[in-house]
Amino acid sequence: LRMIETVKGMGGKAARNIDQGREVTRTGHKKSDAVIISHDIARALKGSHPPTAQGAKDRLLMCILIDLGLRASEVVALTLADVSLADETIRIYRQKTDYSQTLRLTRDVRKALLEYLTYQAPTGKLLDHSTRSLTARVRFHGKRLCYANLSAHDLRHYLATKLAREGLSAHQLMETMGWRSLATAQRYIEASAI
């Protein structure tokens, strides 16, 4: 026991120097950096779809991801019962942070939803996507506009950055994006100030 008590770790500057010398490797499948899109590209992703059932479905998907900033898992879980056209709201379950939230539909989401419902009345799931098929559709439309590896998270990042630039407070940003960490919201606010 006395020998164990004599063992001391490094602290402060020595520990930082060791960490800086380590090789950086990614263990997950996530990209190291988000794909940054402009306002014009966001508008093109929401608006340039053919007048078909698939085009209406893709338009609604892009509007939900860009205007509401939902995670892919949250979009996949949406049902028609979660949407109220009368109240112009959508109820989502934030699986990552384990709470439900009601958001107001934007003009573009409402318009895309009405168009989508003219082609097909969904039963059960709103968009009938798996996370994998949703990712494939986002990637497809990203490639169409010369953005390789575009993901649903990149569109979420776009909205968070846009809202931070518009001057939302950290608490408003947390509420809108469904975060539990004030530090996450603060990072976007600091980045937008730079």
Short mmCIF file of N, CA and C in Angstrom, two decimals:
data_model
loop_
_atom_site.label_atom_id
_atom_site.label_comp_id
_atom_site.label_asym_id
_atom_site.label_seq_id
_atom_site.Cartn_x
_atom_site.Cartn_y
_atom_site.Cartn_z
N LEU A 1 0.82 -1.19 0.00
CA LEU A 1 0.00 0.00 0.00
C LEU A 1 0.87 1.26 0.00
N ARG A 2 1.95 1.22 0.78
CA ARG A 2 2.84 2.38 0.82
C ARG A 2 3.50 2.62 -0.52
N MET A 3 3.84 1.57 -1.22
CA MET A 3 4.47 1.73 -2.54
C MET A 3 3.46 2.33 -3.54
N ILE A 4 2.21 1.89 -3.45
CA ILE A 4 1.19 2.43 -4.34
C ILE A 4 0.97 3.90 -4.07
N GLU A 5 0.98 4.28 -2.79
CA GLU A 5 0.78 5.68 -2.42
C GLU A 5 1.90 6.58 -2.91
N THR A 6 3.06 6.02 -3.17
CA THR A 6 4.19 6.84 -3.64
C THR A 6 4.12 7.10 -5.15
N VAL A 7 3.30 6.35 -5.85
CA VAL A 7 3.19 6.55 -7.30
C VAL A 7 2.41 7.84 -7.55
N LYS A 8 2.99 8.70 -8.37
CA LYS A 8 2.35 9.97 -8.68
C LYS A 8 2.26 10.11 -10.20
N GLY A 9 1.16 10.66 -10.64
CA GLY A 9 0.99 10.92 -12.07
C GLY A 9 1.53 12.29 -12.42
N MET A 10 1.54 12.54 -13.69
CA MET A 10 1.98 13.86 -14.15
C MET A 10 0.79 14.81 -14.08
N GLY A 11 1.08 16.02 -13.89
CA GLY A 11 0.00 17.00 -13.85
C GLY A 11 0.41 18.24 -14.62
N GLY A 12 -0.55 19.09 -14.85
CA GLY A 12 -0.30 20.39 -15.46
C GLY A 12 0.40 20.34 -16.79
N LYS A 13 1.50 21.07 -16.89
CA LYS A 13 2.21 21.26 -18.15
C LYS A 13 2.80 19.96 -18.69
N ALA A 14 3.32 19.12 -17.82
CA ALA A 14 3.93 17.86 -18.26
C ALA A 14 2.88 16.96 -18.92
N ALA A 15 1.69 16.89 -18.35
CA ALA A 15 0.62 16.07 -18.92
C ALA A 15 0.17 16.62 -20.27
N ARG A 16 0.07 17.95 -20.39
CA ARG A 16 -0.32 18.55 -21.68
C ARG A 16 0.72 18.25 -22.75
N ASN A 17 1.99 18.32 -22.40
CA ASN A 17 3.05 18.05 -23.37
C ASN A 17 2.98 16.61 -23.87
N ILE A 18 2.67 15.68 -23.00
CA ILE A 18 2.56 14.28 -23.41
C ILE A 18 1.36 14.11 -24.34
N ASP A 19 0.22 14.74 -23.99
CA ASP A 19 -0.97 14.62 -24.83
C ASP A 19 -0.74 15.22 -26.22
N GLN A 20 -0.01 16.32 -26.29
CA GLN A 20 0.25 16.94 -27.59
C GLN A 20 1.15 16.07 -28.46
N GLY A 21 1.96 15.25 -27.86
CA GLY A 21 2.86 14.38 -28.61
C GLY A 21 2.21 13.10 -29.12
N ARG A 22 1.01 12.80 -28.65
CA ARG A 22 0.34 11.58 -29.07
C ARG A 22 -0.21 11.69 -30.48
N GLU A 23 -0.22 10.56 -31.17
CA GLU A 23 -0.80 10.51 -32.51
C GLU A 23 -2.32 10.61 -32.40
N VAL A 24 -2.92 11.42 -33.27
CA VAL A 24 -4.37 11.60 -33.26
C VAL A 24 -4.99 10.59 -34.22
N THR A 25 -5.86 9.75 -33.69
CA THR A 25 -6.57 8.78 -34.53
C THR A 25 -8.04 8.85 -34.19
N ARG A 26 -8.87 8.71 -35.20
CA ARG A 26 -10.32 8.71 -34.99
C ARG A 26 -10.76 7.25 -34.86
N THR A 27 -11.54 6.97 -33.83
CA THR A 27 -12.01 5.61 -33.64
C THR A 27 -13.43 5.42 -34.14
N GLY A 28 -14.19 6.48 -34.26
CA GLY A 28 -15.58 6.38 -34.71
C GLY A 28 -15.70 6.58 -36.21
N HIS A 29 -16.94 6.55 -36.71
CA HIS A 29 -17.20 6.72 -38.13
C HIS A 29 -17.53 8.17 -38.48
N LYS A 30 -17.55 9.05 -37.50
CA LYS A 30 -17.88 10.44 -37.76
C LYS A 30 -16.74 11.15 -38.46
N LYS A 31 -17.11 12.15 -39.25
CA LYS A 31 -16.10 12.97 -39.92
C LYS A 31 -15.44 13.86 -38.88
N SER A 32 -14.19 14.22 -39.13
CA SER A 32 -13.51 15.09 -38.18
C SER A 32 -14.01 16.52 -38.27
N ASP A 33 -14.39 16.98 -39.46
CA ASP A 33 -14.89 18.34 -39.64
C ASP A 33 -16.21 18.32 -40.39
N ALA A 34 -17.08 19.25 -40.05
CA ALA A 34 -18.37 19.36 -40.74
C ALA A 34 -18.16 19.94 -42.13
N VAL A 35 -19.03 19.56 -43.05
CA VAL A 35 -19.06 20.18 -44.37
C VAL A 35 -19.83 21.48 -44.21
N ILE A 36 -19.21 22.58 -44.54
CA ILE A 36 -19.82 23.89 -44.38
C ILE A 36 -20.57 24.25 -45.66
N ILE A 37 -21.86 24.57 -45.52
CA ILE A 37 -22.63 24.96 -46.68
C ILE A 37 -23.07 26.42 -46.53
N SER A 38 -23.29 27.06 -47.67
CA SER A 38 -23.72 28.46 -47.66
C SER A 38 -25.25 28.53 -47.63
N HIS A 39 -25.74 29.75 -47.44
CA HIS A 39 -27.19 29.97 -47.44
C HIS A 39 -27.78 29.60 -48.81
N ASP A 40 -27.07 29.90 -49.88
CA ASP A 40 -27.54 29.57 -51.23
C ASP A 40 -27.64 28.06 -51.45
N ILE A 41 -26.67 27.33 -50.93
CA ILE A 41 -26.71 25.86 -51.07
C ILE A 41 -27.84 25.30 -50.23
N ALA A 42 -28.06 25.83 -49.04
CA ALA A 42 -29.18 25.38 -48.21
C ALA A 42 -30.49 25.61 -48.94
N ARG A 43 -30.62 26.76 -49.57
CA ARG A 43 -31.83 27.06 -50.32
C ARG A 43 -32.00 26.10 -51.51
N ALA A 44 -30.89 25.79 -52.19
CA ALA A 44 -30.94 24.85 -53.31
C ALA A 44 -31.31 23.44 -52.85
N LEU A 45 -30.78 23.04 -51.69
CA LEU A 45 -31.12 21.71 -51.16
C LEU A 45 -32.61 21.61 -50.83
N LYS A 46 -33.19 22.71 -50.38
CA LYS A 46 -34.61 22.70 -50.03
C LYS A 46 -35.51 22.87 -51.26
N GLY A 47 -35.02 23.55 -52.29
CA GLY A 47 -35.93 23.95 -53.35
C GLY A 47 -35.82 23.25 -54.69
N SER A 48 -34.70 22.63 -54.98
CA SER A 48 -34.52 22.09 -56.33
C SER A 48 -34.83 20.60 -56.41
N HIS A 49 -36.13 20.30 -56.43
CA HIS A 49 -36.57 18.91 -56.52
C HIS A 49 -37.65 18.79 -57.59
N PRO A 50 -37.68 17.68 -58.31
CA PRO A 50 -38.70 17.53 -59.37
C PRO A 50 -40.10 17.38 -58.77
N PRO A 51 -41.14 17.71 -59.55
CA PRO A 51 -42.52 17.59 -59.06
C PRO A 51 -43.02 16.14 -59.13
N THR A 52 -42.39 15.30 -58.32
CA THR A 52 -42.76 13.88 -58.24
C THR A 52 -42.92 13.52 -56.77
N ALA A 53 -43.39 12.31 -56.53
CA ALA A 53 -43.53 11.85 -55.14
C ALA A 53 -42.18 11.82 -54.44
N GLN A 54 -41.14 11.32 -55.13
CA GLN A 54 -39.80 11.27 -54.54
C GLN A 54 -39.26 12.68 -54.33
N GLY A 55 -39.52 13.57 -55.29
CA GLY A 55 -39.08 14.96 -55.15
C GLY A 55 -39.72 15.64 -53.96
N ALA A 56 -41.02 15.40 -53.76
CA ALA A 56 -41.73 15.99 -52.62
C ALA A 56 -41.21 15.43 -51.30
N LYS A 57 -40.90 14.13 -51.29
CA LYS A 57 -40.36 13.50 -50.08
C LYS A 57 -38.98 14.07 -49.74
N ASP A 58 -38.14 14.23 -50.79
CA ASP A 58 -36.81 14.77 -50.57
C ASP A 58 -36.86 16.23 -50.14
N ARG A 59 -37.78 17.01 -50.71
CA ARG A 59 -37.92 18.41 -50.32
C ARG A 59 -38.30 18.51 -48.84
N LEU A 60 -39.26 17.69 -48.41
CA LEU A 60 -39.67 17.70 -47.01
C LEU A 60 -38.51 17.29 -46.10
N LEU A 61 -37.77 16.27 -46.50
CA LEU A 61 -36.61 15.82 -45.72
C LEU A 61 -35.61 16.95 -45.55
N MET A 62 -35.25 17.61 -46.65
CA MET A 62 -34.27 18.69 -46.59
C MET A 62 -34.78 19.87 -45.76
N CYS A 63 -36.05 20.22 -45.92
CA CYS A 63 -36.62 21.33 -45.14
C CYS A 63 -36.60 21.02 -43.65
N ILE A 64 -36.93 19.79 -43.28
CA ILE A 64 -36.92 19.41 -41.86
C ILE A 64 -35.49 19.47 -41.30
N LEU A 65 -34.54 18.94 -42.06
CA LEU A 65 -33.15 18.92 -41.59
C LEU A 65 -32.56 20.33 -41.51
N ILE A 66 -32.83 21.16 -42.51
CA ILE A 66 -32.20 22.48 -42.56
C ILE A 66 -32.93 23.49 -41.68
N ASP A 67 -34.26 23.51 -41.73
CA ASP A 67 -35.02 24.52 -40.98
C ASP A 67 -35.22 24.19 -39.51
N LEU A 68 -35.31 22.89 -39.18
CA LEU A 68 -35.56 22.50 -37.80
C LEU A 68 -34.33 21.92 -37.11
N GLY A 69 -33.31 21.55 -37.89
CA GLY A 69 -32.06 21.06 -37.33
C GLY A 69 -32.18 19.75 -36.58
N LEU A 70 -33.08 18.88 -37.04
CA LEU A 70 -33.25 17.61 -36.34
C LEU A 70 -32.10 16.65 -36.64
N ARG A 71 -31.83 15.77 -35.70
CA ARG A 71 -30.87 14.70 -35.92
C ARG A 71 -31.52 13.66 -36.83
N ALA A 72 -30.70 12.87 -37.51
CA ALA A 72 -31.23 11.83 -38.41
C ALA A 72 -32.16 10.88 -37.67
N SER A 73 -31.79 10.48 -36.47
CA SER A 73 -32.62 9.56 -35.69
C SER A 73 -33.96 10.17 -35.33
N GLU A 74 -33.99 11.49 -35.13
CA GLU A 74 -35.24 12.18 -34.79
C GLU A 74 -36.17 12.25 -36.00
N VAL A 75 -35.61 12.45 -37.18
CA VAL A 75 -36.41 12.48 -38.41
C VAL A 75 -37.00 11.11 -38.69
N VAL A 76 -36.18 10.08 -38.54
CA VAL A 76 -36.62 8.71 -38.79
C VAL A 76 -37.78 8.32 -37.88
N ALA A 77 -37.78 8.83 -36.66
CA ALA A 77 -38.81 8.47 -35.68
C ALA A 77 -40.12 9.25 -35.86
N LEU A 78 -40.14 10.28 -36.70
CA LEU A 78 -41.35 11.10 -36.87
C LEU A 78 -42.50 10.30 -37.47
N THR A 79 -43.71 10.55 -36.94
CA THR A 79 -44.92 9.95 -37.50
C THR A 79 -45.85 11.08 -37.92
N LEU A 80 -46.86 10.74 -38.69
CA LEU A 80 -47.84 11.75 -39.11
C LEU A 80 -48.57 12.33 -37.90
N ALA A 81 -48.76 11.50 -36.87
CA ALA A 81 -49.43 11.96 -35.65
C ALA A 81 -48.62 13.03 -34.91
N ASP A 82 -47.32 13.11 -35.18
CA ASP A 82 -46.47 14.12 -34.54
C ASP A 82 -46.66 15.52 -35.13
N VAL A 83 -47.32 15.59 -36.29
CA VAL A 83 -47.47 16.86 -37.00
C VAL A 83 -48.89 17.38 -36.83
N SER A 84 -49.01 18.65 -36.49
CA SER A 84 -50.31 19.31 -36.42
C SER A 84 -50.30 20.49 -37.39
N LEU A 85 -50.98 20.32 -38.53
CA LEU A 85 -51.06 21.41 -39.49
C LEU A 85 -51.91 22.55 -38.95
N ALA A 86 -52.91 22.23 -38.15
CA ALA A 86 -53.79 23.26 -37.58
C ALA A 86 -53.00 24.18 -36.65
N ASP A 87 -52.15 23.60 -35.80
CA ASP A 87 -51.34 24.39 -34.86
C ASP A 87 -50.01 24.82 -35.47
N GLU A 88 -49.69 24.24 -36.65
CA GLU A 88 -48.41 24.47 -37.32
C GLU A 88 -47.23 24.11 -36.42
N THR A 89 -47.33 22.93 -35.80
CA THR A 89 -46.27 22.44 -34.92
C THR A 89 -45.90 21.01 -35.28
N ILE A 90 -44.75 20.62 -34.79
CA ILE A 90 -44.30 19.23 -34.92
C ILE A 90 -43.71 18.81 -33.58
N ARG A 91 -44.11 17.64 -33.12
CA ARG A 91 -43.63 17.12 -31.84
C ARG A 91 -42.53 16.12 -32.12
N ILE A 92 -41.40 16.31 -31.48
CA ILE A 92 -40.28 15.40 -31.69
C ILE A 92 -39.81 14.83 -30.36
N TYR A 93 -39.26 13.64 -30.46
CA TYR A 93 -38.65 13.02 -29.29
C TYR A 93 -37.15 13.09 -29.48
N ARG A 94 -36.47 13.77 -28.59
CA ARG A 94 -35.02 13.90 -28.64
C ARG A 94 -34.42 12.68 -27.96
N GLN A 95 -34.15 11.66 -28.75
CA GLN A 95 -33.67 10.39 -28.22
C GLN A 95 -32.33 10.55 -27.50
N LYS A 96 -31.47 11.38 -28.05
CA LYS A 96 -30.13 11.54 -27.48
C LYS A 96 -30.18 12.16 -26.08
N THR A 97 -31.11 13.09 -25.87
CA THR A 97 -31.20 13.76 -24.59
C THR A 97 -32.44 13.35 -23.80
N ASP A 98 -33.22 12.45 -24.34
CA ASP A 98 -34.36 11.82 -23.67
C ASP A 98 -35.43 12.82 -23.21
N TYR A 99 -35.91 13.63 -24.14
CA TYR A 99 -37.08 14.45 -23.82
C TYR A 99 -37.83 14.80 -25.10
N SER A 100 -39.10 15.13 -24.97
CA SER A 100 -39.94 15.52 -26.10
C SER A 100 -40.02 17.02 -26.18
N GLN A 101 -40.19 17.51 -27.40
CA GLN A 101 -40.21 18.94 -27.62
C GLN A 101 -41.17 19.23 -28.77
N THR A 102 -41.85 20.36 -28.71
CA THR A 102 -42.72 20.79 -29.80
C THR A 102 -42.12 22.01 -30.45
N LEU A 103 -41.94 21.93 -31.78
CA LEU A 103 -41.37 23.02 -32.55
C LEU A 103 -42.41 23.59 -33.50
N ARG A 104 -42.29 24.85 -33.81
CA ARG A 104 -43.18 25.49 -34.78
C ARG A 104 -42.66 25.17 -36.18
N LEU A 105 -43.59 24.82 -37.09
CA LEU A 105 -43.22 24.56 -38.48
C LEU A 105 -42.79 25.87 -39.13
N THR A 106 -41.72 25.83 -39.90
CA THR A 106 -41.36 27.00 -40.69
C THR A 106 -42.25 27.03 -41.93
N ARG A 107 -42.23 28.15 -42.62
CA ARG A 107 -43.03 28.29 -43.84
C ARG A 107 -42.64 27.22 -44.87
N ASP A 108 -41.33 27.00 -45.03
CA ASP A 108 -40.86 26.02 -46.01
C ASP A 108 -41.22 24.58 -45.62
N VAL A 109 -41.13 24.25 -44.34
CA VAL A 109 -41.49 22.90 -43.89
C VAL A 109 -42.98 22.68 -44.10
N ARG A 110 -43.78 23.66 -43.76
CA ARG A 110 -45.24 23.53 -43.93
C ARG A 110 -45.59 23.35 -45.41
N LYS A 111 -45.01 24.15 -46.27
CA LYS A 111 -45.26 24.07 -47.72
C LYS A 111 -44.83 22.70 -48.27
N ALA A 112 -43.64 22.24 -47.87
CA ALA A 112 -43.14 20.94 -48.32
C ALA A 112 -44.02 19.80 -47.80
N LEU A 113 -44.50 19.92 -46.57
CA LEU A 113 -45.37 18.90 -45.99
C LEU A 113 -46.69 18.81 -46.75
N LEU A 114 -47.28 19.95 -47.07
CA LEU A 114 -48.54 19.95 -47.82
C LEU A 114 -48.35 19.34 -49.22
N GLU A 115 -47.23 19.66 -49.85
CA GLU A 115 -46.93 19.09 -51.17
C GLU A 115 -46.75 17.58 -51.05
N TYR A 116 -46.01 17.15 -50.06
CA TYR A 116 -45.75 15.72 -49.84
C TYR A 116 -47.05 14.95 -49.61
N LEU A 117 -47.96 15.54 -48.83
CA LEU A 117 -49.23 14.86 -48.53
C LEU A 117 -50.15 14.76 -49.74
N THR A 118 -49.95 15.60 -50.76
CA THR A 118 -50.76 15.46 -51.99
C THR A 118 -50.35 14.23 -52.79
N TYR A 119 -49.10 13.80 -52.63
CA TYR A 119 -48.63 12.62 -53.35
C TYR A 119 -48.96 11.33 -52.62
N GLN A 120 -48.82 11.37 -51.32
CA GLN A 120 -49.08 10.15 -50.55
C GLN A 120 -49.45 10.49 -49.11
N ALA A 121 -50.37 9.74 -48.60
CA ALA A 121 -50.75 9.89 -47.20
C ALA A 121 -49.98 8.82 -46.42
N PRO A 122 -48.97 9.21 -45.67
CA PRO A 122 -48.18 8.21 -44.96
C PRO A 122 -48.97 7.53 -43.85
N THR A 123 -48.66 6.29 -43.66
CA THR A 123 -49.24 5.55 -42.53
C THR A 123 -48.08 5.18 -41.62
N GLY A 124 -48.19 5.52 -40.39
CA GLY A 124 -47.09 5.25 -39.45
C GLY A 124 -46.04 6.34 -39.55
N LYS A 125 -44.85 5.98 -40.03
CA LYS A 125 -43.75 6.94 -40.13
C LYS A 125 -44.06 8.04 -41.13
N LEU A 126 -43.59 9.22 -40.86
CA LEU A 126 -43.83 10.34 -41.75
C LEU A 126 -43.10 10.17 -43.08
N LEU A 127 -41.81 9.90 -43.02
CA LEU A 127 -41.02 9.81 -44.26
C LEU A 127 -40.60 8.39 -44.62
N ASP A 128 -40.87 7.44 -43.77
CA ASP A 128 -40.52 6.04 -44.04
C ASP A 128 -39.07 5.87 -44.47
N HIS A 129 -38.18 6.41 -43.68
CA HIS A 129 -36.73 6.28 -43.92
C HIS A 129 -36.11 5.52 -42.77
N SER A 130 -35.03 4.81 -43.07
CA SER A 130 -34.14 4.32 -42.03
C SER A 130 -33.03 5.36 -41.93
N THR A 131 -32.22 5.29 -40.91
CA THR A 131 -31.12 6.24 -40.78
C THR A 131 -30.18 6.10 -41.97
N ARG A 132 -29.97 4.88 -42.42
CA ARG A 132 -29.07 4.64 -43.56
C ARG A 132 -29.64 5.23 -44.86
N SER A 133 -30.93 5.03 -45.11
CA SER A 133 -31.50 5.56 -46.35
C SER A 133 -31.59 7.09 -46.31
N LEU A 134 -31.84 7.65 -45.13
CA LEU A 134 -31.85 9.10 -44.98
C LEU A 134 -30.47 9.66 -45.28
N THR A 135 -29.45 9.03 -44.75
CA THR A 135 -28.07 9.46 -45.00
C THR A 135 -27.75 9.39 -46.49
N ALA A 136 -28.22 8.34 -47.15
CA ALA A 136 -27.96 8.19 -48.58
C ALA A 136 -28.64 9.29 -49.39
N ARG A 137 -29.86 9.69 -49.01
CA ARG A 137 -30.56 10.75 -49.73
C ARG A 137 -29.86 12.10 -49.54
N VAL A 138 -29.41 12.37 -48.33
CA VAL A 138 -28.68 13.63 -48.07
C VAL A 138 -27.39 13.63 -48.86
N ARG A 139 -26.68 12.53 -48.86
CA ARG A 139 -25.41 12.43 -49.60
C ARG A 139 -25.65 12.60 -51.10
N PHE A 140 -26.73 11.99 -51.61
CA PHE A 140 -27.08 12.10 -53.03
C PHE A 140 -27.29 13.56 -53.42
N HIS A 141 -28.07 14.28 -52.64
CA HIS A 141 -28.33 15.69 -52.96
C HIS A 141 -27.10 16.56 -52.74
N GLY A 142 -26.26 16.19 -51.80
CA GLY A 142 -25.00 16.91 -51.62
C GLY A 142 -24.10 16.75 -52.83
N LYS A 143 -23.98 15.53 -53.34
CA LYS A 143 -23.15 15.29 -54.53
C LYS A 143 -23.71 16.04 -55.74
N ARG A 144 -25.02 16.10 -55.83
CA ARG A 144 -25.68 16.81 -56.94
C ARG A 144 -25.25 18.27 -56.96
N LEU A 145 -24.98 18.83 -55.79
CA LEU A 145 -24.56 20.23 -55.69
C LEU A 145 -23.06 20.36 -55.41
N CYS A 146 -22.31 19.30 -55.72
CA CYS A 146 -20.84 19.27 -55.61
C CYS A 146 -20.32 19.33 -54.17
N TYR A 147 -21.07 18.75 -53.24
CA TYR A 147 -20.62 18.64 -51.85
C TYR A 147 -20.51 17.17 -51.50
N ALA A 148 -19.30 16.65 -51.53
CA ALA A 148 -19.10 15.23 -51.21
C ALA A 148 -19.28 15.02 -49.71
N ASN A 149 -19.82 13.88 -49.35
CA ASN A 149 -19.97 13.47 -47.96
C ASN A 149 -20.85 14.39 -47.12
N LEU A 150 -21.83 15.03 -47.72
CA LEU A 150 -22.76 15.84 -46.95
C LEU A 150 -23.61 14.92 -46.08
N SER A 151 -23.84 15.32 -44.84
CA SER A 151 -24.61 14.48 -43.92
C SER A 151 -25.72 15.30 -43.25
N ALA A 152 -26.63 14.60 -42.62
CA ALA A 152 -27.70 15.27 -41.88
C ALA A 152 -27.10 16.13 -40.77
N HIS A 153 -26.02 15.69 -40.18
CA HIS A 153 -25.39 16.46 -39.11
C HIS A 153 -24.80 17.77 -39.65
N ASP A 154 -24.32 17.76 -40.90
CA ASP A 154 -23.82 18.99 -41.50
C ASP A 154 -24.93 20.02 -41.63
N LEU A 155 -26.14 19.56 -41.94
CA LEU A 155 -27.28 20.47 -42.07
C LEU A 155 -27.69 21.00 -40.70
N ARG A 156 -27.58 20.17 -39.68
CA ARG A 156 -27.83 20.59 -38.31
C ARG A 156 -26.79 21.64 -37.89
N HIS A 157 -25.55 21.41 -38.27
CA HIS A 157 -24.46 22.34 -38.00
C HIS A 157 -24.74 23.69 -38.69
N TYR A 158 -25.24 23.62 -39.92
CA TYR A 158 -25.58 24.85 -40.65
C TYR A 158 -26.60 25.68 -39.86
N LEU A 159 -27.67 25.03 -39.39
CA LEU A 159 -28.70 25.76 -38.65
C LEU A 159 -28.16 26.36 -37.36
N ALA A 160 -27.39 25.58 -36.60
CA ALA A 160 -26.84 26.07 -35.33
C ALA A 160 -25.94 27.28 -35.58
N THR A 161 -25.12 27.22 -36.62
CA THR A 161 -24.23 28.33 -36.96
C THR A 161 -25.04 29.56 -37.36
N LYS A 162 -26.06 29.34 -38.18
CA LYS A 162 -26.92 30.45 -38.65
C LYS A 162 -27.62 31.12 -37.47
N LEU A 163 -28.17 30.32 -36.56
CA LEU A 163 -28.87 30.89 -35.40
C LEU A 163 -27.92 31.63 -34.47
N ALA A 164 -26.71 31.11 -34.30
CA ALA A 164 -25.72 31.79 -33.46
C ALA A 164 -25.35 33.14 -34.07
N ARG A 165 -25.22 33.17 -35.41
CA ARG A 165 -24.89 34.43 -36.09
C ARG A 165 -26.03 35.43 -35.98
N GLU A 166 -27.27 34.92 -35.89
CA GLU A 166 -28.42 35.81 -35.78
C GLU A 166 -28.59 36.37 -34.37
N GLY A 167 -27.76 35.90 -33.43
CA GLY A 167 -27.74 36.49 -32.10
C GLY A 167 -28.54 35.76 -31.04
N LEU A 168 -28.92 34.50 -31.27
CA LEU A 168 -29.61 33.75 -30.23
C LEU A 168 -28.68 33.58 -29.03
N SER A 169 -29.25 33.61 -27.85
CA SER A 169 -28.45 33.39 -26.64
C SER A 169 -28.12 31.91 -26.53
N ALA A 170 -27.21 31.58 -25.65
CA ALA A 170 -26.82 30.18 -25.46
C ALA A 170 -28.02 29.34 -25.03
N HIS A 171 -28.86 29.88 -24.16
CA HIS A 171 -30.04 29.14 -23.69
C HIS A 171 -31.06 28.95 -24.80
N GLN A 172 -31.27 29.97 -25.63
CA GLN A 172 -32.19 29.84 -26.76
C GLN A 172 -31.66 28.81 -27.76
N LEU A 173 -30.37 28.83 -28.00
CA LEU A 173 -29.74 27.87 -28.91
C LEU A 173 -29.87 26.45 -28.37
N MET A 174 -29.65 26.29 -27.07
CA MET A 174 -29.82 24.97 -26.43
C MET A 174 -31.23 24.45 -26.62
N GLU A 175 -32.22 25.30 -26.39
CA GLU A 175 -33.62 24.90 -26.51
C GLU A 175 -33.97 24.52 -27.95
N THR A 176 -33.55 25.35 -28.89
CA THR A 176 -33.86 25.11 -30.30
C THR A 176 -33.23 23.84 -30.83
N MET A 177 -31.97 23.62 -30.49
CA MET A 177 -31.23 22.48 -31.03
C MET A 177 -31.40 21.21 -30.20
N GLY A 178 -31.98 21.31 -29.02
CA GLY A 178 -32.20 20.14 -28.20
C GLY A 178 -30.96 19.67 -27.47
N TRP A 179 -30.06 20.59 -27.15
CA TRP A 179 -28.84 20.24 -26.43
C TRP A 179 -29.08 20.33 -24.93
N ARG A 180 -28.32 19.57 -24.17
CA ARG A 180 -28.35 19.66 -22.71
C ARG A 180 -27.13 20.41 -22.18
N SER A 181 -26.15 20.61 -23.05
CA SER A 181 -24.89 21.22 -22.62
C SER A 181 -24.81 22.68 -23.05
N LEU A 182 -24.60 23.54 -22.09
CA LEU A 182 -24.41 24.96 -22.37
C LEU A 182 -23.10 25.18 -23.12
N ALA A 183 -22.14 24.31 -22.87
CA ALA A 183 -20.83 24.44 -23.54
C ALA A 183 -20.95 24.25 -25.04
N THR A 184 -21.82 23.35 -25.49
CA THR A 184 -22.03 23.12 -26.92
C THR A 184 -22.58 24.38 -27.57
N ALA A 185 -23.58 24.96 -26.96
CA ALA A 185 -24.17 26.20 -27.50
C ALA A 185 -23.14 27.32 -27.50
N GLN A 186 -22.35 27.40 -26.45
CA GLN A 186 -21.36 28.46 -26.33
C GLN A 186 -20.29 28.35 -27.42
N ARG A 187 -19.95 27.13 -27.82
CA ARG A 187 -18.95 26.94 -28.90
C ARG A 187 -19.44 27.58 -30.20
N TYR A 188 -20.73 27.38 -30.52
CA TYR A 188 -21.28 27.97 -31.74
C TYR A 188 -21.32 29.49 -31.65
N ILE A 189 -21.64 30.01 -30.49
CA ILE A 189 -21.70 31.46 -30.31
C ILE A 189 -20.31 32.07 -30.44
N GLU A 190 -19.31 31.44 -29.84
CA GLU A 190 -17.94 31.94 -29.92
C GLU A 190 -17.42 31.85 -31.36
N ALA A 191 -17.73 30.75 -32.05
CA ALA A 191 -17.29 30.59 -33.44
C ALA A 191 -17.94 31.64 -34.35
N SER A 192 -19.20 31.96 -34.09
CA SER A 192 -19.87 32.96 -34.93
C SER A 192 -19.31 34.35 -34.68
N ALA A 193 -18.86 34.61 -33.46
CA ALA A 193 -18.26 35.92 -33.15
C ALA A 193 -16.94 36.09 -33.86
N ILE A 194 -16.21 34.99 -34.02
CA ILE A 194 -14.91 35.05 -34.71
C ILE A 194 -15.13 35.31 -36.18
#
